[in-house]
Tab-separated table of C-alpha atoms in Angstrom:
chain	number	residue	atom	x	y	z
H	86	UNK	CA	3.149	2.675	-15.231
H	87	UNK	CA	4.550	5.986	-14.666
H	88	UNK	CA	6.888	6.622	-11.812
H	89	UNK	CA	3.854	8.325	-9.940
H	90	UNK	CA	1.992	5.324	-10.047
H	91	UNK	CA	4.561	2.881	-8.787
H	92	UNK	CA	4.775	4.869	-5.724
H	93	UNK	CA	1.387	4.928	-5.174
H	94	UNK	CA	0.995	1.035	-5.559
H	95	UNK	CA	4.014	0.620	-2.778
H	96	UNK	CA	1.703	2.381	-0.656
H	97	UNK	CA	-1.138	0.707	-1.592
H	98	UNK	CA	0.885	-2.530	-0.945
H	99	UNK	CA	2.480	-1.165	2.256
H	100	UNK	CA	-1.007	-0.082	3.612
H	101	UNK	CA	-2.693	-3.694	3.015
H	102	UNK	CA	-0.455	-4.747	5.861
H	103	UNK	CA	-2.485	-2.803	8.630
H	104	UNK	CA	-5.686	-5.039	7.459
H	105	UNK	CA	-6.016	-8.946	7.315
H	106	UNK	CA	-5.935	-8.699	3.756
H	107	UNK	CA	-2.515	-11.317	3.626
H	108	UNK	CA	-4.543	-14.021	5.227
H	109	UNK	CA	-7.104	-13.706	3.084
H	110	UNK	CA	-6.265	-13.115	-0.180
H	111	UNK	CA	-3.137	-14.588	-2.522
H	112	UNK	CA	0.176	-12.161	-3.521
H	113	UNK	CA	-0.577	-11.702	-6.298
H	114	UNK	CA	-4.299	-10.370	-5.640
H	115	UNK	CA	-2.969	-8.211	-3.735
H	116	UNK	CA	-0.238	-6.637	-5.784
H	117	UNK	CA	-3.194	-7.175	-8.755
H	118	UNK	CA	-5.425	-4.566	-6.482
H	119	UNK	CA	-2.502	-2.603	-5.620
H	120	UNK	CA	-1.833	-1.107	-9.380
H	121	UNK	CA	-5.568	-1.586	-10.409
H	122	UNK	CA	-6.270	0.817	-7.197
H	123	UNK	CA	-2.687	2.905	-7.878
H	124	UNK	CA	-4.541	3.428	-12.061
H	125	UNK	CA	-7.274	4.048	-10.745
H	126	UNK	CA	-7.193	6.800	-8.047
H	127	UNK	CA	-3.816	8.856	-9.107
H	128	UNK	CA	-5.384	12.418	-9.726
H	129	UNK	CA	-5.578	12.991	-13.153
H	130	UNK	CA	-5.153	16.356	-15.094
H	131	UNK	CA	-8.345	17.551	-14.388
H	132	UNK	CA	-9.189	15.753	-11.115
H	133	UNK	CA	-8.524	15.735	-7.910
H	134	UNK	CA	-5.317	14.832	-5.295
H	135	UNK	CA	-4.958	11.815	-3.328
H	136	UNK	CA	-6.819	9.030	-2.388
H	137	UNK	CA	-10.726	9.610	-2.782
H	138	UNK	CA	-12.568	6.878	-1.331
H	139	UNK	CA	-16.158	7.904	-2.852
H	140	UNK	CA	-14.178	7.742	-6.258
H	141	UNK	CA	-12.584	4.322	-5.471
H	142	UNK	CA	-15.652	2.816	-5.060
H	143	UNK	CA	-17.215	3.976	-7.978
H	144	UNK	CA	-14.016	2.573	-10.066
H	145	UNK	CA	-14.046	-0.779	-8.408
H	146	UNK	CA	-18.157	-0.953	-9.533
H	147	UNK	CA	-17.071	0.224	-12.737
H	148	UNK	CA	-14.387	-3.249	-12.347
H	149	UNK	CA	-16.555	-5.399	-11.402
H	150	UNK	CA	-19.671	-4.524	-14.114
H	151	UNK	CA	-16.949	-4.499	-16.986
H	152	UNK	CA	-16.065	-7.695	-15.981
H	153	UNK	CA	-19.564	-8.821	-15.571
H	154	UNK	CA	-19.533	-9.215	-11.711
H	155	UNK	CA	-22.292	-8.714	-9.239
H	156	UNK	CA	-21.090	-6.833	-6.268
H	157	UNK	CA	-23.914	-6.308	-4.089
H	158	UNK	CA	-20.696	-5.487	-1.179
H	159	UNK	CA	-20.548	-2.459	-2.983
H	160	UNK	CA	-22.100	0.843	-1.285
H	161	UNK	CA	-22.497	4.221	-1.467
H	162	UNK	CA	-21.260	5.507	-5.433
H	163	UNK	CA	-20.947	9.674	-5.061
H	164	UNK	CA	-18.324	11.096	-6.650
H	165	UNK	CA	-17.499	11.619	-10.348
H	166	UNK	CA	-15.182	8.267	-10.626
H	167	UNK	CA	-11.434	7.759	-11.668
H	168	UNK	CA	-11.902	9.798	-14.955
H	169	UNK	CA	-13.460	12.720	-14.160
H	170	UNK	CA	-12.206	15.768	-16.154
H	171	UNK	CA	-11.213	16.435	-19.684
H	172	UNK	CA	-8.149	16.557	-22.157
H	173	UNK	CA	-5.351	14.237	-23.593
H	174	UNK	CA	-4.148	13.206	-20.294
H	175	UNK	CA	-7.745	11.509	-19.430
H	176	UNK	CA	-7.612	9.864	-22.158
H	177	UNK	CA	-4.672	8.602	-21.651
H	178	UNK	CA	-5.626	7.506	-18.004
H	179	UNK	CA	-8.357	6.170	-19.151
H	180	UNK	CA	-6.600	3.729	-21.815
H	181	UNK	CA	-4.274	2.552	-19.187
H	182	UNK	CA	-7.379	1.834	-17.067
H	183	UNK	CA	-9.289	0.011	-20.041
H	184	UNK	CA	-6.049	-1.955	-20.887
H	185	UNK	CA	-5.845	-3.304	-17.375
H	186	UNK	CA	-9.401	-4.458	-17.474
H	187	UNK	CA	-8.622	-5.857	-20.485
H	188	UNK	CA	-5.430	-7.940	-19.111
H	189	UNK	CA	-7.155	-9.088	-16.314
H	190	UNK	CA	-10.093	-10.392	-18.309
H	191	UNK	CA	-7.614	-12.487	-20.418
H	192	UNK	CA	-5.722	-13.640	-17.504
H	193	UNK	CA	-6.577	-16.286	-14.919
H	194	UNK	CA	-6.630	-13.940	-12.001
H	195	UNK	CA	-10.060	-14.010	-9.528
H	196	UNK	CA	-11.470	-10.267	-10.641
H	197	UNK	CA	-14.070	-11.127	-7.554
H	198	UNK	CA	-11.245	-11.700	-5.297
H	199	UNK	CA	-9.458	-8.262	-6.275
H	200	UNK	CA	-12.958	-6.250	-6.421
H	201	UNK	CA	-13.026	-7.538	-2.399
H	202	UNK	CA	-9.761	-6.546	-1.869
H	203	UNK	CA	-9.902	-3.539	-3.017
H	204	UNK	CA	-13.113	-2.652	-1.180
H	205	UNK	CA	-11.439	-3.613	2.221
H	206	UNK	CA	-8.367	-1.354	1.379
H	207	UNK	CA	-11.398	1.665	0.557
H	208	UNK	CA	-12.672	0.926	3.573
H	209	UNK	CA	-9.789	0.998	5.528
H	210	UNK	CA	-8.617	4.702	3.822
H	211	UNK	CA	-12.839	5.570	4.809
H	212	UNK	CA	-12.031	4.651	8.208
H	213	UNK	CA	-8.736	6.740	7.958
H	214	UNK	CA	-10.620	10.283	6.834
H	215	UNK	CA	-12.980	10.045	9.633
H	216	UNK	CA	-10.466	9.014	12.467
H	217	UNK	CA	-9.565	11.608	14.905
H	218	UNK	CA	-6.439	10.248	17.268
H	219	UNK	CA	-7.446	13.659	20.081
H	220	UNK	CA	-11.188	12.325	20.249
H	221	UNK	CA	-9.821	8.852	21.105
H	222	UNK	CA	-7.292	10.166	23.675
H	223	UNK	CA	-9.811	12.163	25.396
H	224	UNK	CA	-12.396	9.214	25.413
H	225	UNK	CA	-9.980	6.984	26.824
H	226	UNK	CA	-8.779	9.584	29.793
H	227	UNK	CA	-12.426	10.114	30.559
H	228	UNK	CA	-12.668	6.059	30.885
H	229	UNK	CA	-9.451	5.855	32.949
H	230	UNK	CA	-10.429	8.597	34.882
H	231	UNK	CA	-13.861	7.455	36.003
H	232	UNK	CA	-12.869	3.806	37.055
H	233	UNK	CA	-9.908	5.395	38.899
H	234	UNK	CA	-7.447	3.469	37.133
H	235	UNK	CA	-4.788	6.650	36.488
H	236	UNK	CA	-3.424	5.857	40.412
């Protein structure tokens, strides 16, 4: 994994700690979801920045049909997935992708469990985009305000 990648796993890994994720799911899920996610949604050469939810969940379909997984939890699709554009570099994104599909259908890790994890950690960066902290404030003032609880 390239340095780029790492960092976006710790985040991935850092975020999971604002959900219930580590009460329901083992370590090593977790970090398992962590670099599938952190392969799957670093912006490749011809793509786009950040984390892009509508892409995330079209990647973790893509997981769980290669794998041979029905995920009827999964919604929406949109976007062009992890490997939209062109060139060497997709390529080689796309090879790192295929050879972690690969390991984790040899290995003895629940693919269902990390396809669930990784849909509550896309739902949790969905609920992120669409948050706005001023709209809350101003609801709760309004509240506070007409029970008369601000004396």
């Amino acid at each position: 994994m390239a340095a780029e990648e790492v960092s976006l796993a710790t985040s991935i890994i850092n975020d999971h700690y604002l959900t219930d994720l580590p009460l329901l799911f083992a370590p090593h899920i977790i970090a398992t979801t962590a670099i599938f996610l952190s392969l799957s949604l670093i912006p490749t050469p011809g793509g786009g920045m950040g984390i892009n939810p509508a892409s995330a969940v079209t990647t973790v379909a893509g997981l769980g049909a290669a794998t041979n997984i029905t995920t009827t939890a999964i919604g929406g699709g949109g976007g062009g997935g992890a490997g939209s554009g062109g060139g060497v570099g997709n390529a080689i994104h796309k090879n790192k992708i295929q050879g972690l599909v690969s390991w984790l259908a040899e290995g003895e890790i629940d693919i269902k469990s990390v396809v669930d994890c990784a849909q509550e950690l896309i739902g949790l960066y969905q609920a992120w985009e669409v948050y706005n902290e001023k709209a809350c404030k101003e609801g709760i003032a309004r509240f506070v305000k007409g029970r008369g609880l601000d004396k």
